[in-house]
Amino acid sequence: MRVLLEESAQRAIAYLEGLEDRSVAPSPEAVAKLVALDEPLPDGLTTAEAVLKQLDEIGSPATMAMAGSRFFGFIIGGALPVTLAANWLAGAWDQNSAFYNVTPATAQMEKVALGWLLDLFGLPSDCGGGFVTGATVANFTALAAARHAVLARAGWDVEAEGLIGAPPLTVVVGEEAHSTLFKALGLVGLGRKRVVRVPADRQGRMRADALPPLSGPTIVCAQAGNLHSGAYDPLAEICDWAHDAGAWVHVDGAFGLWAAAVPSLAHLTPGLTEADSWATDFHKWLNVPYDSGLALVRDRDALRAAMSITAEYLPTDSPVRNPFDFTPEVSRRARGVEVWAALRYLGRAGVIELIERTCRHARRFAAGLQEAGYEVLNDVALNQVAVTFGDAAMTTRTIAAIQDDGTCWCGPTVWQGRTAMRISVSSWATTDEDVERSLAAMVRIARETAGR
Ligand SMILES: Cc1ncc(COP(=O)(O)O)c(C=O)c1O
């Protein structure tokens, strides 16, 4: 075992150290070699060393360098070394982190991390929290709690009776809510389409002047951090309007919730802490390994009522916090350990510096691209940049050429009818030099593509 694990660590270290000098996207040749994995199920044992060798020799070259410093696609961080190390150790512990009494170390780390997070975000210390796989499932989890609470107020026990025959429940969303929010709404039985949509402004924010009148059980889904612009819905106005009508406000803050930890970004988040529930990711801006996100609910009992197994309508009291009372899963890996490690390592100042640094990198990208004559579509208030290189066809060709070049990687999008390239700076590893090198490559490739 020792030889195998040491070899695994050595291969992983060599992989990470090699990222600087390789193309961010895997080469077509490396991807083509993946066919070697298409073999029949072996009849018998293979040595563990041979399995590891195949994994590394075929798998490693065909990976996208998301762990590196110049991947700017989606909204993706790279794992901080301390969180990868924590992941390795927690993997060795192999704890099924459902019950405190069975896995006290990992349950306690999760509980401590939850307390630190509530402190960082300026939320009440008694909020409920579920460590889930990502923002999609965090939205799902928080919406299940919301569904419980608003229907309970209308005299309906949704966990026991389901939604058939339940009092009608109105769901309000912004025009630019993230696509995964609609998936979450479908999963909790509220329907992907059965929603009232509030029009958005040029930055993708819900328009405060277009909020509809509300009545009856209602859940309002707001957004902290639009994936194209980074913009925040007007959360203070939304919370006042919704709470006056007795509605529940849920905030999808997959990356945007992290601004709540940063005093210099406080102007973006007024009203954020007034909401009833929040969803966020750790694998985006906190830079922990996948898969890792958090559902937070002000009314801890509502979350527990929606998630616990033992008594849907009357959660059992326990002197300890059992993680499975707050998550859709029962058996689960100890993902809270990596979150604890990231926070213990960074501290408050480190989290603030990480967020501020990546926002500064995004501003530098936007300024450099504008200086070169390209149109940036959003106000770069956070870590997102949406840029065009001319018309849709030219922008699409330029993005493909940037991806092929391999210096960095950014993805395409269509936002408010415009084809654009999204640059999302979320990784701890990105340096000023990475930004300058990537910017130079983008401008050179855009000019070459236009000249062709
Ligand atoms: C605003 C928002 N919500 C939800 C998600 C989904 O997150 P995940 O892929 O972690 O489930 C994203 C992902 O980018 C997002 O930006």
Short mmCIF file of N, CA, C and O in Angstrom, two decimals, residues 16-110:
data_model
loop_
_atom_site.label_atom_id
_atom_site.label_comp_id
_atom_site.label_asym_id
_atom_site.label_seq_id
_atom_site.Cartn_x
_atom_site.Cartn_y
_atom_site.Cartn_z
N LEU A 16 0.68 18.24 -11.47
CA LEU A 16 0.44 19.65 -11.12
C LEU A 16 1.62 20.51 -11.54
O LEU A 16 1.44 21.62 -12.06
N GLU A 17 2.83 20.01 -11.33
CA GLU A 17 4.02 20.81 -11.71
C GLU A 17 4.13 20.96 -13.22
O GLU A 17 4.72 21.91 -13.71
N GLY A 18 3.53 20.04 -13.97
CA GLY A 18 3.61 20.12 -15.43
C GLY A 18 2.58 21.05 -16.05
O GLY A 18 2.64 21.34 -17.25
N LEU A 19 1.65 21.53 -15.26
CA LEU A 19 0.55 22.32 -15.84
C LEU A 19 1.03 23.63 -16.45
O LEU A 19 0.48 24.12 -17.43
N GLU A 20 2.07 24.21 -15.84
CA GLU A 20 2.57 25.50 -16.29
C GLU A 20 3.01 25.46 -17.76
O GLU A 20 2.81 26.40 -18.51
N ASP A 21 3.57 24.32 -18.15
CA ASP A 21 4.19 24.25 -19.49
C ASP A 21 3.33 23.55 -20.52
O ASP A 21 3.77 23.31 -21.63
N ARG A 22 2.13 23.17 -20.16
CA ARG A 22 1.31 22.48 -21.16
C ARG A 22 0.16 23.37 -21.60
O ARG A 22 -0.15 24.38 -20.98
N SER A 23 -0.44 22.97 -22.72
CA SER A 23 -1.63 23.67 -23.19
C SER A 23 -2.74 23.49 -22.15
O SER A 23 -2.86 22.43 -21.55
N VAL A 24 -3.53 24.54 -21.94
CA VAL A 24 -4.60 24.43 -20.93
C VAL A 24 -5.61 23.35 -21.37
O VAL A 24 -5.99 22.49 -20.59
N ALA A 25 -6.00 23.40 -22.64
CA ALA A 25 -6.90 22.35 -23.15
C ALA A 25 -6.06 21.12 -23.50
O ALA A 25 -4.90 21.26 -23.90
N PRO A 26 -6.61 19.93 -23.35
CA PRO A 26 -5.84 18.74 -23.76
C PRO A 26 -5.68 18.73 -25.28
O PRO A 26 -6.54 19.25 -25.99
N SER A 27 -4.59 18.14 -25.75
CA SER A 27 -4.38 18.10 -27.21
C SER A 27 -5.36 17.10 -27.83
O SER A 27 -5.78 16.13 -27.17
N PRO A 28 -5.70 17.28 -29.11
CA PRO A 28 -6.59 16.32 -29.77
C PRO A 28 -6.00 14.91 -29.75
O PRO A 28 -6.72 13.92 -29.62
N GLU A 29 -4.65 14.81 -29.81
CA GLU A 29 -4.01 13.49 -29.78
C GLU A 29 -4.26 12.80 -28.43
O GLU A 29 -4.56 11.62 -28.37
N ALA A 30 -4.13 13.60 -27.35
CA ALA A 30 -4.35 13.01 -26.02
C ALA A 30 -5.80 12.55 -25.86
O ALA A 30 -6.07 11.49 -25.30
N VAL A 31 -6.73 13.35 -26.40
CA VAL A 31 -8.15 12.97 -26.29
C VAL A 31 -8.40 11.71 -27.13
O VAL A 31 -9.12 10.79 -26.70
N ALA A 32 -7.75 11.65 -28.31
CA ALA A 32 -7.95 10.48 -29.18
C ALA A 32 -7.48 9.20 -28.49
O ALA A 32 -8.06 8.13 -28.67
N LYS A 33 -6.44 9.33 -27.67
CA LYS A 33 -5.90 8.14 -26.99
C LYS A 33 -6.83 7.57 -25.91
O LYS A 33 -6.59 6.48 -25.40
N LEU A 34 -7.87 8.32 -25.57
CA LEU A 34 -8.82 7.82 -24.55
C LEU A 34 -9.53 6.55 -25.01
O LEU A 34 -10.08 5.81 -24.19
N VAL A 35 -9.53 6.30 -26.32
CA VAL A 35 -10.17 5.06 -26.80
C VAL A 35 -9.51 3.84 -26.16
O VAL A 35 -10.15 2.78 -26.08
N ALA A 36 -8.27 4.01 -25.73
CA ALA A 36 -7.59 2.88 -25.08
C ALA A 36 -8.34 2.42 -23.83
O ALA A 36 -8.16 1.28 -23.37
N LEU A 37 -9.19 3.30 -23.28
CA LEU A 37 -9.97 2.90 -22.08
C LEU A 37 -11.15 2.00 -22.45
O LEU A 37 -11.73 1.34 -21.58
N ASP A 38 -11.51 2.02 -23.73
CA ASP A 38 -12.66 1.23 -24.18
C ASP A 38 -12.26 -0.24 -24.34
O ASP A 38 -12.16 -0.75 -25.44
N GLU A 39 -12.01 -0.89 -23.24
CA GLU A 39 -11.63 -2.30 -23.29
C GLU A 39 -12.68 -3.11 -22.53
O GLU A 39 -13.39 -2.56 -21.70
N PRO A 40 -12.77 -4.40 -22.83
CA PRO A 40 -13.76 -5.20 -22.11
C PRO A 40 -13.42 -5.27 -20.61
O PRO A 40 -12.25 -5.11 -20.24
N LEU A 41 -14.42 -5.49 -19.80
CA LEU A 41 -14.18 -5.66 -18.36
C LEU A 41 -13.18 -6.79 -18.17
O LEU A 41 -13.40 -7.90 -18.66
N PRO A 42 -12.07 -6.51 -17.48
CA PRO A 42 -11.08 -7.59 -17.30
C PRO A 42 -11.68 -8.80 -16.57
O PRO A 42 -12.54 -8.63 -15.69
N ASP A 43 -11.23 -9.98 -16.94
CA ASP A 43 -11.75 -11.20 -16.29
C ASP A 43 -11.27 -11.32 -14.85
O ASP A 43 -11.97 -11.82 -14.00
N GLY A 44 -10.05 -10.86 -14.61
CA GLY A 44 -9.50 -11.04 -13.26
C GLY A 44 -8.78 -9.80 -12.79
O GLY A 44 -8.97 -8.71 -13.33
N LEU A 45 -7.96 -10.01 -11.78
CA LEU A 45 -7.25 -8.89 -11.15
C LEU A 45 -6.20 -8.28 -12.07
O LEU A 45 -5.57 -8.97 -12.86
N THR A 46 -6.04 -6.97 -11.92
CA THR A 46 -4.91 -6.25 -12.51
C THR A 46 -4.12 -5.72 -11.33
O THR A 46 -4.72 -5.42 -10.28
N THR A 47 -2.83 -5.55 -11.44
CA THR A 47 -2.10 -4.99 -10.30
C THR A 47 -2.53 -3.52 -10.12
O THR A 47 -2.84 -2.82 -11.09
N ALA A 48 -2.54 -3.10 -8.87
CA ALA A 48 -2.92 -1.71 -8.58
C ALA A 48 -1.95 -0.75 -9.27
O ALA A 48 -2.35 0.32 -9.76
N GLU A 49 -0.66 -1.13 -9.35
CA GLU A 49 0.34 -0.26 -10.00
C GLU A 49 -0.02 -0.07 -11.48
O GLU A 49 0.11 1.02 -12.02
N ALA A 50 -0.47 -1.14 -12.11
CA ALA A 50 -0.82 -1.05 -13.54
C ALA A 50 -2.05 -0.17 -13.74
O ALA A 50 -2.15 0.59 -14.71
N VAL A 51 -2.98 -0.26 -12.81
CA VAL A 51 -4.19 0.58 -12.90
C VAL A 51 -3.81 2.05 -12.79
O VAL A 51 -4.23 2.90 -13.59
N LEU A 52 -2.96 2.35 -11.81
CA LEU A 52 -2.53 3.74 -11.59
C LEU A 52 -1.77 4.26 -12.81
O LEU A 52 -1.97 5.40 -13.25
N LYS A 53 -0.91 3.40 -13.36
CA LYS A 53 -0.11 3.80 -14.54
C LYS A 53 -1.02 4.14 -15.71
O LYS A 53 -0.85 5.16 -16.37
N GLN A 54 -2.03 3.31 -15.94
CA GLN A 54 -2.94 3.55 -17.06
C GLN A 54 -3.73 4.86 -16.84
O GLN A 54 -3.91 5.66 -17.75
N LEU A 55 -4.16 5.02 -15.60
CA LEU A 55 -4.91 6.23 -15.25
C LEU A 55 -4.09 7.48 -15.57
O LEU A 55 -4.57 8.44 -16.19
N ASP A 56 -2.85 7.46 -15.16
CA ASP A 56 -1.99 8.63 -15.33
C ASP A 56 -1.57 8.79 -16.79
O ASP A 56 -1.66 9.89 -17.34
N GLU A 57 -1.17 7.71 -17.42
CA GLU A 57 -0.62 7.84 -18.77
C GLU A 57 -1.69 8.16 -19.80
O GLU A 57 -1.45 8.88 -20.76
N ILE A 58 -2.88 7.63 -19.60
CA ILE A 58 -3.95 7.93 -20.56
C ILE A 58 -4.81 9.09 -20.06
O ILE A 58 -5.19 9.97 -20.82
N GLY A 59 -5.10 9.09 -18.77
CA GLY A 59 -6.01 10.11 -18.23
C GLY A 59 -5.39 11.50 -18.12
O GLY A 59 -5.93 12.48 -18.63
N SER A 60 -4.22 11.58 -17.49
CA SER A 60 -3.64 12.91 -17.18
C SER A 60 -3.51 13.82 -18.41
O SER A 60 -3.94 14.98 -18.37
N PRO A 61 -2.95 13.32 -19.54
CA PRO A 61 -2.80 14.24 -20.68
C PRO A 61 -4.14 14.69 -21.27
O PRO A 61 -4.20 15.71 -21.96
N ALA A 62 -5.19 13.92 -21.03
CA ALA A 62 -6.50 14.26 -21.62
C ALA A 62 -7.36 15.10 -20.68
O ALA A 62 -8.56 15.28 -20.91
N THR A 63 -6.76 15.61 -19.61
CA THR A 63 -7.52 16.48 -18.71
C THR A 63 -7.42 17.93 -19.18
O THR A 63 -6.44 18.33 -19.81
N MET A 64 -8.40 18.71 -18.82
CA MET A 64 -8.35 20.17 -18.97
C MET A 64 -7.57 20.69 -17.75
O MET A 64 -7.80 20.21 -16.63
N ALA A 65 -6.69 21.65 -17.96
CA ALA A 65 -5.86 22.12 -16.84
C ALA A 65 -6.64 23.08 -15.93
O ALA A 65 -6.27 24.24 -15.75
N MET A 66 -7.72 22.55 -15.35
CA MET A 66 -8.53 23.39 -14.45
C MET A 66 -7.79 23.70 -13.15
O MET A 66 -8.11 24.67 -12.48
N ALA A 67 -6.85 22.84 -12.80
CA ALA A 67 -6.09 23.07 -11.58
C ALA A 67 -4.97 24.10 -11.80
O ALA A 67 -4.31 24.51 -10.85
N GLY A 68 -4.78 24.49 -13.03
CA GLY A 68 -3.70 25.43 -13.35
C GLY A 68 -4.14 26.88 -13.18
O GLY A 68 -5.23 27.17 -12.68
N SER A 69 -3.28 27.78 -13.65
CA SER A 69 -3.49 29.19 -13.32
C SER A 69 -4.11 30.00 -14.47
O SER A 69 -4.34 31.18 -14.32
N ARG A 70 -4.37 29.35 -15.62
CA ARG A 70 -4.91 30.12 -16.75
C ARG A 70 -6.17 29.48 -17.33
O ARG A 70 -6.43 29.58 -18.52
N PHE A 71 -6.94 28.85 -16.48
CA PHE A 71 -8.25 28.35 -16.90
C PHE A 71 -9.28 29.37 -16.43
O PHE A 71 -9.45 29.58 -15.23
N PHE A 72 -9.97 30.00 -17.39
CA PHE A 72 -10.93 31.05 -17.03
C PHE A 72 -12.34 30.70 -17.51
O PHE A 72 -13.17 31.57 -17.73
N GLY A 73 -12.59 29.41 -17.71
CA GLY A 73 -13.90 28.99 -18.20
C GLY A 73 -14.89 28.85 -17.06
O GLY A 73 -14.52 28.78 -15.87
N PHE A 74 -16.17 28.77 -17.42
CA PHE A 74 -17.26 28.63 -16.44
C PHE A 74 -16.98 29.57 -15.26
O PHE A 74 -16.60 30.71 -15.46
N ILE A 75 -17.15 29.07 -14.03
CA ILE A 75 -16.69 29.85 -12.87
C ILE A 75 -16.02 28.82 -11.98
O ILE A 75 -16.67 28.15 -11.19
N ILE A 76 -14.72 28.68 -12.20
CA ILE A 76 -14.06 27.50 -11.66
C ILE A 76 -12.77 27.89 -10.98
O ILE A 76 -11.92 28.54 -11.57
N GLY A 77 -12.63 27.49 -9.73
CA GLY A 77 -11.37 27.70 -9.04
C GLY A 77 -10.50 26.46 -9.20
O GLY A 77 -10.92 25.46 -9.79
N GLY A 78 -9.29 26.54 -8.70
CA GLY A 78 -8.43 25.34 -8.65
C GLY A 78 -8.27 25.02 -7.17
O GLY A 78 -8.38 25.90 -6.34
N ALA A 79 -8.02 23.76 -6.84
CA ALA A 79 -7.93 23.42 -5.42
C ALA A 79 -6.67 24.03 -4.80
O ALA A 79 -5.56 23.81 -5.31
N LEU A 80 -6.85 24.79 -3.73
CA LEU A 80 -5.71 25.27 -2.95
C LEU A 80 -4.91 24.04 -2.50
O LEU A 80 -5.52 23.04 -2.09
N PRO A 81 -3.58 24.10 -2.53
CA PRO A 81 -2.80 22.92 -2.12
C PRO A 81 -3.23 22.35 -0.76
O PRO A 81 -3.33 21.14 -0.59
N VAL A 82 -3.53 23.23 0.20
CA VAL A 82 -3.91 22.71 1.52
C VAL A 82 -5.22 21.92 1.45
O VAL A 82 -5.43 20.97 2.22
N THR A 83 -6.09 22.29 0.51
CA THR A 83 -7.37 21.57 0.42
C THR A 83 -7.19 20.24 -0.31
O THR A 83 -7.88 19.27 -0.01
N LEU A 84 -6.23 20.19 -1.25
CA LEU A 84 -5.94 18.91 -1.90
C LEU A 84 -5.30 17.97 -0.87
O LEU A 84 -5.67 16.78 -0.79
N ALA A 85 -4.40 18.52 -0.08
CA ALA A 85 -3.76 17.70 0.96
C ALA A 85 -4.81 17.18 1.94
O ALA A 85 -4.81 16.01 2.35
N ALA A 86 -5.75 18.06 2.32
CA ALA A 86 -6.82 17.66 3.24
C ALA A 86 -7.71 16.59 2.60
O ALA A 86 -8.14 15.63 3.26
N ASN A 87 -7.93 16.74 1.30
CA ASN A 87 -8.73 15.76 0.55
C ASN A 87 -8.04 14.40 0.58
O ASN A 87 -8.69 13.36 0.78
N TRP A 88 -6.72 14.38 0.42
CA TRP A 88 -5.99 13.10 0.43
C TRP A 88 -6.11 12.45 1.81
O TRP A 88 -6.36 11.25 1.91
N LEU A 89 -5.91 13.28 2.85
CA LEU A 89 -5.96 12.70 4.19
C LEU A 89 -7.38 12.22 4.52
O LEU A 89 -7.58 11.11 5.02
N ALA A 90 -8.36 13.06 4.18
CA ALA A 90 -9.75 12.67 4.46
C ALA A 90 -10.16 11.45 3.63
O ALA A 90 -10.96 10.62 4.08
N GLY A 91 -9.56 11.34 2.43
CA GLY A 91 -9.82 10.15 1.62
C GLY A 91 -9.28 8.91 2.32
O GLY A 91 -9.91 7.84 2.31
N ALA A 92 -8.12 9.06 2.95
CA ALA A 92 -7.55 7.93 3.69
C ALA A 92 -8.43 7.59 4.90
O ALA A 92 -8.61 6.42 5.23
N TRP A 93 -8.99 8.62 5.54
CA TRP A 93 -9.88 8.36 6.69
C TRP A 93 -11.13 7.57 6.24
O TRP A 93 -11.66 6.79 6.98
N ASP A 94 -11.60 7.88 5.02
CA ASP A 94 -12.75 7.16 4.44
C ASP A 94 -13.97 7.18 5.38
O ASP A 94 -14.57 6.14 5.67
N GLN A 95 -14.32 8.38 5.80
CA GLN A 95 -15.42 8.51 6.77
C GLN A 95 -16.76 8.73 6.05
O GLN A 95 -16.88 9.62 5.21
N ASN A 96 -17.73 7.95 6.39
CA ASN A 96 -19.09 8.19 5.89
C ASN A 96 -19.72 9.20 6.84
O ASN A 96 -20.21 8.86 7.91
N SER A 97 -19.69 10.47 6.42
CA SER A 97 -19.94 11.54 7.38
C SER A 97 -21.42 11.88 7.58
O SER A 97 -21.83 13.03 7.45
N ALA A 98 -22.19 10.89 7.89
CA ALA A 98 -23.62 11.13 8.11
C ALA A 98 -23.94 11.41 9.58
O ALA A 98 -24.79 12.25 9.88
N PHE A 99 -23.28 10.68 10.48
CA PHE A 99 -23.64 10.73 11.91
C PHE A 99 -22.48 11.24 12.75
O PHE A 99 -21.37 10.74 12.61
N TYR A 100 -22.79 12.15 13.64
CA TYR A 100 -21.74 12.68 14.53
C TYR A 100 -21.08 11.56 15.34
O TYR A 100 -19.87 11.46 15.42
N ASN A 101 -21.91 10.72 15.94
CA ASN A 101 -21.34 9.74 16.88
C ASN A 101 -20.47 8.70 16.18
O ASN A 101 -19.63 8.07 16.81
N VAL A 102 -20.70 8.49 14.89
CA VAL A 102 -19.92 7.49 14.16
C VAL A 102 -18.66 8.12 13.57
O VAL A 102 -17.60 7.50 13.54
N THR A 103 -18.78 9.36 13.10
CA THR A 103 -17.63 10.04 12.48
C THR A 103 -17.45 11.42 13.13
O THR A 103 -17.66 12.46 12.49
N PRO A 104 -17.06 11.43 14.40
CA PRO A 104 -17.04 12.70 15.13
C PRO A 104 -16.06 13.73 14.54
O PRO A 104 -16.37 14.92 14.51
N ALA A 105 -14.90 13.28 14.06
CA ALA A 105 -13.91 14.26 13.60
C ALA A 105 -14.46 15.06 12.42
O ALA A 105 -14.41 16.30 12.40
N THR A 106 -14.98 14.36 11.43
CA THR A 106 -15.42 15.07 10.22
C THR A 106 -16.71 15.85 10.48
O THR A 106 -16.89 16.94 9.93
N ALA A 107 -17.59 15.31 11.33
CA ALA A 107 -18.82 16.05 11.65
C ALA A 107 -18.49 17.34 12.41
O ALA A 107 -19.10 18.39 12.20
N GLN A 108 -17.49 17.25 13.28
CA GLN A 108 -17.11 18.43 14.06
C GLN A 108 -16.46 19.49 13.16
O GLN A 108 -16.74 20.69 13.29
N MET A 109 -15.63 19.05 12.21
CA MET A 109 -14.99 20.02 11.30
C MET A 109 -16.04 20.73 10.47
O MET A 109 -15.95 21.93 10.21
N GLU A 110 -17.05 19.99 10.05
CA GLU A 110 -18.12 20.59 9.26
C GLU A 110 -18.88 21.61 10.11
O GLU A 110 -19.20 22.71 9.64
#
